Coordinates of C-alpha atoms and ligand atoms in Angstrom, one line a residue:
Chain H
X1 CA -30.1 -34.0 4.5
X2 CA -26.8 -34.1 6.4
X3 CA -24.7 -32.9 3.5
X4 CA -26.9 -29.8 3.1
X5 CA -26.3 -29.0 6.7
X6 CA -22.6 -29.3 6.3
X7 CA -22.7 -27.0 3.3
X8 CA -24.8 -24.4 5.2
X9 CA -22.4 -24.5 8.2
X10 CA -19.4 -24.2 5.9
X11 CA -20.8 -21.1 4.2
X12 CA -21.6 -19.5 7.5
X13 CA -18.1 -20.3 8.9
X14 CA -16.6 -18.9 5.7
X15 CA -18.7 -15.7 6.0
X16 CA -17.4 -15.2 9.5
X17 CA -13.8 -15.6 8.5
X18 CA -14.0 -13.6 5.3
X19 CA -14.3 -10.1 6.7
X20 CA -11.8 -10.8 9.5
X21 CA -9.3 -12.1 6.9
X22 CA -9.8 -9.1 4.6
X23 CA -9.2 -6.7 7.5
X24 CA -6.0 -8.6 8.4
X25 CA -5.0 -8.6 4.7
X26 CA -5.4 -4.9 4.0
X27 CA -3.5 -3.9 7.1
X28 CA -0.8 -6.4 6.1
X29 CA -0.6 -5.1 2.5
X30 CA 0.2 -1.6 3.6
X31 CA 2.3 -2.2 6.8
X32 CA 3.8 -5.6 5.9
X33 CA 3.5 -7.1 9.4
X34 CA 1.2 -9.7 10.9
X35 CA -1.0 -7.7 13.2
X36 CA -1.8 -10.1 16.1
X37 CA -3.9 -7.5 17.9
X38 CA -6.4 -8.1 15.2
X39 CA -7.7 -10.9 17.4
X40 CA -8.7 -8.5 20.1
X41 CA -10.1 -6.0 17.6
X42 CA -12.5 -8.9 16.8
X43 CA -13.4 -9.4 20.5
X44 CA -13.7 -5.7 21.1
X45 CA -16.2 -5.4 18.2
X46 CA -18.3 -8.2 19.6
X47 CA -18.5 -6.6 23.0
X48 CA -19.2 -3.1 21.6
X49 CA -22.2 -4.6 19.9
X50 CA -23.1 -6.3 23.2
X51 CA -23.3 -2.9 24.8
X52 CA -25.6 -1.6 22.2
X53 CA -27.7 -4.7 21.9
X54 CA -28.0 -5.8 25.5
X55 CA -27.1 -2.9 27.7
X56 CA -28.9 -0.3 25.5
X57 CA -31.5 -2.8 24.3
X58 CA -31.2 -1.9 20.6
X59 CA -31.4 -4.1 17.6
X60 CA -28.1 -6.0 16.9
X61 CA -28.0 -4.3 13.5
X62 CA -27.1 -1.1 15.3
X63 CA -24.7 -3.1 17.4
X64 CA -22.9 -4.2 14.3
X65 CA -22.8 -0.7 13.0
X66 CA -21.3 0.5 16.3
X67 CA -18.9 -2.3 16.3
X68 CA -17.6 -1.3 12.9
X69 CA -17.2 2.4 13.8
X70 CA -15.7 1.9 17.3
X71 CA -13.4 -1.0 16.3
X72 CA -12.2 1.1 13.3
X73 CA -11.5 3.9 15.7
X74 CA -9.6 1.5 18.0
X75 CA -7.6 0.3 15.0
X76 CA -6.6 3.9 14.3
X77 CA -5.8 4.5 18.0
X78 CA -3.4 1.5 18.1
X79 CA -1.7 2.9 15.1
X80 CA -1.4 6.5 16.5
X81 CA -0.3 5.3 19.9
X82 CA 2.1 2.5 19.0
X83 CA 2.7 1.6 15.4
X84 CA 3.1 5.1 14.0
X85 CA 5.8 5.7 16.6
X86 CA 7.6 2.5 15.6
X87 CA 7.4 3.4 12.0
X88 CA 8.9 6.8 12.7
X89 CA 11.8 5.1 14.5
X90 CA 12.3 2.8 11.5
X91 CA 11.5 -0.3 13.5
X92 CA 11.4 -3.6 11.6
X93 CA 8.3 -5.8 11.0
X94 CA 9.4 -8.2 13.9
X95 CA 9.2 -5.3 16.4
X96 CA 5.8 -4.3 15.0
X97 CA 4.5 -7.9 15.3
X98 CA 5.7 -8.2 18.8
X99 CA 4.2 -4.9 19.7
X100 CA 0.9 -6.1 18.2
X101 CA 1.0 -9.1 20.5
X102 CA 1.5 -6.8 23.4
X103 CA -1.4 -4.6 22.4
X104 CA -3.5 -7.7 22.1
X105 CA -2.7 -8.9 25.6
X106 CA -3.6 -5.5 27.1
X107 CA -6.9 -5.3 25.2
X108 CA -7.9 -8.9 26.1
X109 CA -7.2 -8.3 29.8
X110 CA -9.1 -5.1 29.7
X111 CA -12.1 -6.8 28.1
X112 CA -12.0 -9.5 30.7
X113 CA -11.8 -7.0 33.6
X114 CA -14.9 -5.3 32.2
X115 CA -17.1 -8.2 31.3
X116 CA -15.7 -11.1 33.2
X117 CA -14.4 -14.4 31.9
X118 CA -17.8 -16.0 31.5
X119 CA -19.9 -16.4 28.4
X120 CA -22.6 -13.9 27.5
X121 CA -25.1 -13.9 24.7
X122 CA -26.7 -11.3 22.4
X123 CA -30.4 -10.6 22.7
X124 CA -31.5 -12.0 19.4
X125 CA -34.4 -14.0 18.0
X126 CA -33.6 -17.4 16.8
X127 CA -36.0 -18.1 14.0
X128 CA -35.0 -21.1 12.0
X129 CA -35.7 -21.9 8.4
X130 CA -35.6 -25.3 6.7
X131 CA -34.0 -25.6 3.3
X132 CA -33.2 -28.8 1.4
X133 CA -33.3 -30.7 4.6
X134 CA -30.9 -28.5 6.4
X135 CA -31.7 -25.8 8.9
X136 CA -30.3 -22.2 9.0
X137 CA -31.1 -19.5 11.5
X138 CA -32.3 -16.0 10.6
X139 CA -29.0 -14.7 12.0
X140 CA -26.9 -17.0 9.8
X141 CA -28.8 -15.7 6.8
X142 CA -27.9 -12.2 7.8
X143 CA -24.3 -13.2 8.3
X144 CA -24.0 -14.6 4.8
X145 CA -25.8 -11.7 3.1
X146 CA -24.0 -9.0 5.0
X147 CA -20.6 -10.5 4.2
X148 CA -21.4 -10.7 0.5
X149 CA -22.7 -7.2 0.5
X150 CA -19.6 -5.9 2.2
X151 CA -17.3 -7.8 -0.1
X152 CA -19.0 -6.2 -3.1
X153 CA -18.8 -2.8 -1.5
X154 CA -15.0 -3.3 -0.8
X155 CA -14.5 -4.5 -4.4
X156 CA -16.2 -1.4 -5.6
X157 CA -14.2 0.7 -3.3
X158 CA -10.8 -0.8 -4.4
X159 CA -11.6 -0.6 -8.1
X160 CA -13.7 2.5 -8.5
X161 CA -13.1 5.0 -5.8
X162 CA -10.2 7.4 -5.5
X163 CA -9.6 6.4 -1.9
X164 CA -9.6 2.7 -2.7
X165 CA -7.2 3.1 -5.5
X166 CA -5.0 5.2 -3.4
X167 CA -5.0 2.5 -0.8
X168 CA -3.8 0.0 -3.4
X169 CA -1.3 2.5 -4.6
X170 CA 0.1 3.0 -1.1
X171 CA 0.4 -0.7 -0.5
X172 CA 2.0 -1.3 -3.9
X173 CA 4.6 1.4 -3.6
X174 CA 4.5 3.9 -0.7
X175 CA 7.3 6.1 -1.9
X176 CA 5.8 6.5 -5.3
X177 CA 2.4 7.2 -3.7
X178 CA 4.0 10.0 -1.8
X179 CA 5.6 11.2 -5.0
X180 CA 2.2 11.3 -6.6
X181 CA 1.0 13.8 -3.9
X182 CA -0.8 11.2 -1.8
X183 CA -0.7 11.9 2.0
X184 CA 0.2 8.3 2.9
X185 CA -0.3 8.8 6.6
X186 CA -3.9 9.9 5.9
X187 CA -4.5 6.8 3.7
X188 CA -3.1 4.7 6.6
X189 CA -5.8 6.0 8.9
X190 CA -8.4 4.7 6.4
X191 CA -6.6 1.4 6.2
X192 CA -6.7 1.0 10.0
X193 CA -10.3 2.2 10.2
X194 CA -11.6 -0.2 7.5
X195 CA -9.3 -3.1 8.6
X196 CA -10.4 -2.7 12.3
X197 CA -14.0 -2.1 11.4
X198 CA -14.2 -5.4 9.4
X199 CA -12.6 -7.2 12.4
X200 CA -15.3 -5.7 14.6
X201 CA -18.1 -6.9 12.4
X202 CA -16.5 -10.3 12.1
X203 CA -16.5 -10.4 16.0
X204 CA -20.2 -9.6 16.0
X205 CA -20.9 -12.4 13.5
X206 CA -18.9 -14.9 15.6
X207 CA -20.6 -13.7 18.8
X208 CA -24.0 -14.0 17.2
X209 CA -23.3 -17.5 15.8
X210 CA -21.8 -18.8 19.1
X211 CA -21.4 -16.7 22.3
X212 CA -19.2 -13.9 23.7
X213 CA -16.1 -14.7 25.7
X214 CA -12.9 -12.6 26.1
X215 CA -11.1 -15.2 24.0
X216 CA -13.5 -14.9 21.1
X217 CA -11.1 -13.3 18.8
X218 CA -8.2 -15.4 19.9
X219 CA -10.1 -18.5 19.1
X220 CA -10.4 -17.7 15.4
X221 CA -7.3 -15.6 14.7
X222 CA -5.4 -18.7 13.7
X223 CA -8.0 -19.6 11.2
X224 CA -7.9 -16.0 9.9
X225 CA -4.1 -16.2 9.5
X226 CA -4.6 -19.6 7.7
X227 CA -7.0 -17.9 5.3
X228 CA -4.7 -15.0 4.6
X229 CA -1.8 -17.4 3.9
X230 CA -3.9 -19.8 1.9
X231 CA -5.2 -16.9 -0.2
X232 CA -1.7 -15.5 -0.8
X233 CA -0.6 -13.0 1.7
X234 CA -1.9 -9.6 0.9
X235 CA -4.3 -10.8 -1.8
X236 CA -7.8 -9.4 -1.4
X237 CA -9.5 -11.8 -3.8
X238 CA -7.3 -14.7 -2.6
X239 CA -8.5 -14.1 1.0
X240 CA -12.2 -14.2 -0.1
X241 CA -11.8 -17.6 -1.8
X242 CA -9.6 -19.0 1.0
X243 CA -12.1 -18.0 3.7
X244 CA -14.8 -20.1 2.1
X245 CA -12.3 -22.9 1.4
X246 CA -11.4 -23.0 5.1
X247 CA -15.0 -22.8 6.1
X248 CA -15.6 -26.0 4.1
X249 CA -12.4 -27.7 5.2
X250 CA -13.2 -27.1 8.9
X251 CA -16.8 -28.3 8.8
X252 CA -16.2 -31.3 6.6
X253 CA -13.0 -32.0 8.5
X254 CA -14.9 -32.1 11.8
X255 CA -17.5 -34.3 10.3
X256 CA -14.8 -36.7 9.2
X257 CA -13.2 -36.6 12.6
X258 CA -16.4 -37.6 14.3
X259 CA -17.0 -40.4 11.7
X260 CA -13.5 -41.7 12.7
X261 CA -14.4 -41.3 16.4
X262 CA -11.7 -38.7 16.8
X263 CA -12.5 -35.8 19.2
X264 CA -13.8 -32.8 17.4
X265 CA -11.7 -30.8 19.8
X266 CA -9.1 -31.1 17.0
X267 CA -11.1 -28.7 14.9
X268 CA -8.7 -25.8 15.4
X269 CA -5.9 -28.1 14.2
X270 CA -7.5 -28.3 10.8
X271 CA -6.7 -24.7 10.1
X272 CA -3.2 -25.3 11.4
X273 CA -2.7 -28.3 9.1
X274 CA -3.9 -26.4 6.1
X275 CA -1.6 -23.5 7.0
X276 CA 1.4 -25.8 7.2
X277 CA 0.6 -27.7 4.1
X278 CA 0.2 -24.5 2.1
X279 CA 3.5 -23.2 3.5
X280 CA 5.2 -26.3 2.3
X281 CA 3.5 -26.9 -1.0
X282 CA 2.6 -23.5 -2.3
X283 CA 4.0 -20.8 0.0
X284 CA 2.7 -18.0 -2.2
X285 CA -0.9 -19.2 -1.7
X286 CA -3.8 -19.5 -4.2
X287 CA -3.6 -16.0 -5.7
X288 CA -0.1 -15.2 -4.4
X289 CA 2.5 -13.8 -6.7
X290 CA 5.0 -11.1 -5.8
X291 CA 2.5 -8.6 -6.9
X292 CA -0.7 -9.9 -5.4
X293 CA -4.0 -8.5 -6.8
Chain M
X1 CA 13.0 28.1 -9.8
X2 CA 15.0 25.6 -7.7
X3 CA 17.9 26.5 -5.5
X4 CA 19.8 24.1 -3.4
X5 CA 22.4 25.7 -1.0
X6 CA 25.1 23.8 0.8
X7 CA 23.0 20.7 1.4
X8 CA 24.4 17.9 3.4
X9 CA 22.4 14.7 3.7
X10 CA 22.6 10.9 3.9
X11 CA 21.2 7.9 5.8
X12 CA 21.6 7.7 9.6
X13 CA 25.2 8.4 10.4
X14 CA 26.6 8.2 6.9
X15 CA 26.9 11.4 4.9
X16 CA 26.2 10.8 1.2
X17 CA 25.7 14.3 -0.2
X18 CA 28.3 16.7 1.1
X19 CA 27.8 20.4 0.9
X20 CA 26.2 20.5 -2.6
X21 CA 24.8 23.7 -4.2
X22 CA 22.9 23.7 -7.4
X23 CA 20.2 25.7 -9.1
X24 CA 17.7 25.3 -11.9
X25 CA 16.3 28.4 -13.7
X26 CA 12.8 28.5 -15.3
X27 CA 12.6 26.6 -18.6
X28 CA 16.0 25.1 -18.1
X29 CA 17.1 21.5 -18.6
X30 CA 19.9 20.7 -16.1
X31 CA 21.7 17.4 -15.9
X32 CA 23.7 15.9 -13.0
X33 CA 26.3 13.4 -14.0
X34 CA 28.5 11.2 -11.8
X35 CA 29.8 7.7 -11.2
X36 CA 27.8 5.0 -9.4
X37 CA 27.0 5.5 -5.8
X38 CA 28.2 9.1 -5.7
X39 CA 25.0 10.3 -4.2
X40 CA 23.0 11.6 -7.2
X41 CA 19.8 9.8 -6.2
X42 CA 20.2 10.8 -2.6
X43 CA 20.5 14.5 -3.7
X44 CA 17.3 14.2 -5.8
X45 CA 15.5 12.4 -2.9
X46 CA 16.6 15.2 -0.6
X47 CA 15.2 17.9 -2.8
X48 CA 11.9 16.0 -3.0
X49 CA 11.6 15.5 0.7
X50 CA 12.1 11.7 0.8
X51 CA 15.4 12.1 2.6
X52 CA 15.8 14.8 5.3
X53 CA 18.8 17.1 4.9
X54 CA 21.2 17.3 7.8
X55 CA 21.9 20.9 6.9
X56 CA 21.6 23.4 4.0
X57 CA 18.6 25.1 2.4
X58 CA 16.3 24.2 -0.4
X59 CA 14.0 26.8 -2.0
X60 CA 11.4 26.3 -4.8
X61 CA 10.0 29.4 -6.5
X62 CA 11.5 31.5 -3.8
X63 CA 9.8 29.6 -1.0
X64 CA 11.9 27.6 1.6
X65 CA 10.9 24.0 1.2
X66 CA 13.6 22.4 3.3
X67 CA 12.1 19.4 5.1
X68 CA 8.7 19.7 3.3
X69 CA 6.9 16.4 2.6
X70 CA 6.7 15.0 -0.9
X71 CA 2.9 15.3 -1.2
X72 CA 3.2 19.0 -0.3
X73 CA 5.8 19.5 -3.0
X74 CA 3.6 17.9 -5.6
X75 CA 0.9 20.4 -4.7
X76 CA 3.5 23.2 -5.1
X77 CA 4.3 22.1 -8.6
X78 CA 7.2 19.6 -8.3
X79 CA 7.2 16.2 -10.0
X80 CA 9.5 13.2 -9.3
X81 CA 10.3 10.1 -11.2
X82 CA 12.4 7.7 -9.1
X83 CA 15.2 5.6 -10.5
X84 CA 13.7 2.3 -9.7
X85 CA 10.2 1.0 -8.9
X86 CA 8.8 4.1 -10.6
X87 CA 5.4 2.7 -11.6
X88 CA 2.7 1.0 -9.5
X89 CA 3.4 -2.5 -10.8
X90 CA 0.1 -4.1 -9.6
X91 CA -2.1 -1.2 -10.9
X92 CA -3.3 -0.7 -14.5
X93 CA -1.8 1.9 -16.7
X94 CA -4.9 4.0 -16.3
X95 CA -4.8 3.6 -12.5
X96 CA -1.1 4.7 -12.5
X97 CA -2.1 7.9 -14.3
X98 CA -5.0 8.4 -11.9
X99 CA -2.5 8.1 -9.0
X100 CA -0.4 10.7 -10.8
X101 CA -3.4 13.0 -11.0
X102 CA -4.4 12.3 -7.4
X103 CA -4.1 16.0 -6.3
X104 CA -6.0 17.5 -9.2
X105 CA -9.7 17.7 -9.8
X106 CA -10.0 17.0 -13.6
X107 CA -6.7 15.5 -14.9
X108 CA -6.1 16.2 -18.6
X109 CA -5.6 12.7 -20.0
X110 CA -5.9 13.8 -23.6
X111 CA -2.6 15.8 -23.4
X112 CA -0.8 12.8 -21.8
X113 CA -2.1 10.4 -24.4
X114 CA -1.1 12.7 -27.2
X115 CA 2.4 12.7 -25.8
X116 CA 2.5 9.0 -25.1
X117 CA 0.1 7.2 -27.5
X118 CA 1.3 3.8 -26.4
X119 CA -0.2 4.4 -23.0
X120 CA -3.7 4.9 -24.4
X121 CA -3.4 1.6 -26.3
X122 CA -2.5 -0.2 -23.2
X123 CA -4.4 1.7 -20.6
X124 CA -6.2 -1.4 -19.2
X125 CA -3.0 -3.4 -18.9
X126 CA -1.1 -3.9 -15.7
X127 CA 2.0 -1.8 -15.4
X128 CA 4.0 -4.9 -14.6
X129 CA 3.2 -6.3 -18.1
X130 CA 4.8 -3.3 -19.9
X131 CA 8.2 -3.4 -21.6
X132 CA 11.0 -1.4 -20.1
X133 CA 10.5 1.5 -22.5
X134 CA 6.8 1.6 -22.0
X135 CA 7.3 1.5 -18.2
X136 CA 9.6 4.5 -18.4
X137 CA 7.0 6.3 -20.5
X138 CA 4.4 5.5 -17.9
X139 CA 6.7 6.6 -15.1
X140 CA 7.1 10.0 -16.7
X141 CA 3.5 10.3 -17.7
X142 CA 2.4 9.6 -14.1
X143 CA 4.6 12.4 -12.9
X144 CA 3.4 14.7 -15.6
X145 CA -0.3 14.4 -14.7
X146 CA 0.0 17.4 -12.4
X147 CA 1.8 19.4 -15.1
X148 CA 4.7 20.1 -12.8
X149 CA 6.7 23.3 -13.1
X150 CA 9.8 21.3 -12.2
X151 CA 10.3 17.7 -13.0
X152 CA 13.0 15.6 -11.3
X153 CA 14.1 12.6 -13.3
X154 CA 16.4 9.9 -11.9
X155 CA 18.1 8.1 -14.7
X156 CA 15.2 8.0 -17.2
X157 CA 17.2 6.2 -19.8
X158 CA 18.8 3.5 -17.6
X159 CA 18.4 0.0 -19.0
X160 CA 16.7 1.2 -22.2
X161 CA 17.7 0.3 -25.8
X162 CA 19.4 3.2 -27.6
X163 CA 16.4 3.9 -29.7
X164 CA 14.2 4.1 -26.6
X165 CA 16.7 6.5 -25.0
X166 CA 16.3 8.8 -28.0
X167 CA 12.6 8.8 -27.6
X168 CA 12.8 9.5 -23.9
X169 CA 15.1 12.4 -24.5
X170 CA 12.8 13.8 -27.1
X171 CA 9.9 13.7 -24.6
X172 CA 12.0 15.5 -22.1
X173 CA 12.8 18.2 -24.7
X174 CA 9.0 18.5 -25.3
X175 CA 8.6 19.4 -21.7
X176 CA 10.6 22.5 -22.0
X177 CA 8.4 23.6 -24.8
X178 CA 5.6 23.3 -22.3
X179 CA 7.5 25.7 -20.0
X180 CA 8.6 23.1 -17.5
X181 CA 12.1 22.9 -16.0
X182 CA 13.7 19.6 -15.8
X183 CA 16.5 18.3 -13.5
X184 CA 17.9 15.0 -14.8
X185 CA 20.3 12.6 -13.3
X186 CA 22.1 10.5 -15.9
X187 CA 24.8 7.9 -16.3
X188 CA 24.1 8.0 -20.0
X189 CA 25.8 11.4 -20.0
X190 CA 26.1 12.0 -23.7
X191 CA 22.4 11.6 -24.6
X192 CA 21.4 13.7 -21.6
X193 CA 23.9 16.4 -22.4
X194 CA 22.6 16.6 -26.0
X195 CA 19.3 18.0 -24.7
X196 CA 20.5 19.9 -21.6
X197 CA 21.4 23.5 -21.1
X198 CA 23.7 23.1 -18.2
X199 CA 25.2 20.3 -16.1
X200 CA 26.9 19.5 -12.9
X201 CA 29.4 16.7 -12.2
X202 CA 29.2 15.0 -8.8
X203 CA 31.9 12.8 -7.4
X204 CA 31.8 11.1 -4.0
X205 CA 29.0 13.3 -2.7
X206 CA 30.6 16.6 -3.8
X207 CA 30.0 18.8 -6.8
X208 CA 33.3 18.9 -8.7
X209 CA 32.3 20.8 -11.8
X210 CA 29.5 22.9 -13.2
X211 CA 29.1 24.6 -16.6
X212 CA 27.2 24.9 -19.8
X213 CA 26.7 21.8 -21.8
X214 CA 29.4 22.6 -24.3
X215 CA 31.9 23.3 -21.5
X216 CA 31.4 19.9 -20.1
X217 CA 31.5 18.2 -23.5
X218 CA 34.7 20.1 -24.4
X219 CA 36.4 19.5 -21.1
X220 CA 39.1 17.0 -21.7
X221 CA 39.4 15.3 -18.4
X222 CA 35.6 15.1 -17.8
X223 CA 35.3 13.7 -21.3
X224 CA 37.8 11.0 -20.5
X225 CA 36.4 10.2 -17.1
X226 CA 32.6 10.4 -17.5
X227 CA 31.8 10.4 -21.2
X228 CA 33.9 7.5 -22.2
X229 CA 36.0 9.5 -24.6
X230 CA 39.4 8.0 -25.4
X231 CA 42.7 9.7 -25.4
X232 CA 43.3 13.1 -24.0
Ligands
LIG1 N1 18.3 3.8 1.7 C1 19.6 3.8 1.9 N2 20.1 3.6 3.1 C2 21.5 3.6 3.3 N3 22.4 3.9 2.4 C3 21.9 4.2 1.2 C4 20.5 4.2 0.9 N4 20.4 4.5 -0.5 C5 21.6 4.7 -0.9 N5 22.6 4.5 0.0 C6 24.0 4.6 -0.1 O1 24.3 6.0 -0.4 C7 25.3 6.1 -1.4 C8 24.8 6.9 -2.6 O2 23.7 6.3 -3.2 P1 22.9 7.0 -4.3 O3 21.8 6.0 -4.7 O4 22.5 8.3 -3.9 O5 23.9 7.0 -5.5 P2 23.8 7.3 -7.0 O6 24.8 8.3 -7.4 O7 22.3 7.5 -7.4 O8 24.2 5.9 -7.7 P3 23.6 5.1 -9.0 O9 24.3 5.8 -10.1 O10 24.1 3.7 -8.8 O11 22.2 5.3 -9.0 C9 25.7 4.6 -1.8 O12 26.9 4.3 -1.1 C10 24.5 3.8 -1.3 O13 25.0 2.5 -0.9
LIG2 MG1 20.9 6.6 -8.4

């Protein structure tokens, strides 16, 4: 049935957004600026998996693993080379944000130089299952399950592990974290590693669900920002709920657009509209308070 | 234990602490008193490595710690309770204590809960839901998790009801029995002086007086200016 298909597509879209948005959120929580280079971390991850999957001919699972590790490392590198220096200079969040746009441009251009502007595809099997009248590919099942698994792992990390709690402590109150004997710069490395790594995996999901282009990350970063704002900026659990809400809103929105014979090219505008409406009606987002969970 | 020699520090171009020397001996409770904005918090932050001194020397247990980072000082046995935002508001009471014990392998919670029973009752609650007095208890408890040899307290009684102030002062006195030294900053000078051994008076970034507690309490002009005593 048509409705089943919409629901499946929505959950897949939400699963692609969710890791990307969590990555964006945890970096924001600690550093308090909107990191636009997150878009290119997404793209970078997608292409790292391409190397492993297509150039080296290995399973995409290993591609995703490589994407996580290498994009995490790239996140750390952007911090060491640029953001850390800005922090030391006492630069404000606007400078940080503009620097992140610059880093994004450089990364995007480098990716385009290396792999060209044209689309490429992963080497994956496309087995399809039928459920309740809708169809879902094997890849989409993996996307949904891996996202859920990673959300659970992150939840466990933030609530049960010393590192995860320290990350929350540092984002809550950096000075007090230092006063508690926490080496905040070391925690920041982890924040960048995990935030970047999640962007990388999100890129692989998007690439596997569609195709790879140098603008891959740029195409979905607006939706990711909409998720973060809808969830309440800096809220981990808010971002999770919001990712799936936006997944549903985009897919059902597109279906409504085509029913009304309006071009589905307006799809990206749906995220934008939600973003603007949230900013007007409830600027603090679903879970947003001053002290977001 | 702690010696601060001719320290000058501030923010950017502005000098806030101007050539201040103080010291704290083992087992001592020392209080710094002074009017609003005279640089008391800045001095404490400089000792704790949150603000870099422009010049001067700070030593802890005979070791030069000038310019050392806060997390290094915690490992060396110093604890710090800031004046404001001194708990992790979005973390639970228990998690706050865990943050306090971050540098140690097996934190002794029993001891902390014996000293602050209310924290055990509320260990699952968010710090932001605590009352002002409970928060101050939590702030101190967090810093005490490492059993610091020297505790720096920035206005621990600010904003508390008189009864709570008394409780806080009692807790600070208990620390000395556990062999810790304490350096307190206070506006609430009288209650702090009632538990301290010695004190310093700071005005506009400079140390203007130092002496035993009774010397400060008996000093006519200081009494009039900083302790709210009337007449001469
Ligand atoms: N982070 C900062 N950046 C710039 N100036 C600051 C900063 N913190 C404090 N100051 C300034 O330094 C001066 C001393 O501040 P400080 O907080 O050390 O005073 P204080 O004696 O602790 O005052 P209070 O009793 O109000 O706590 C003030 O003029 C204050 O405006
Ligand atoms: Mg102060």
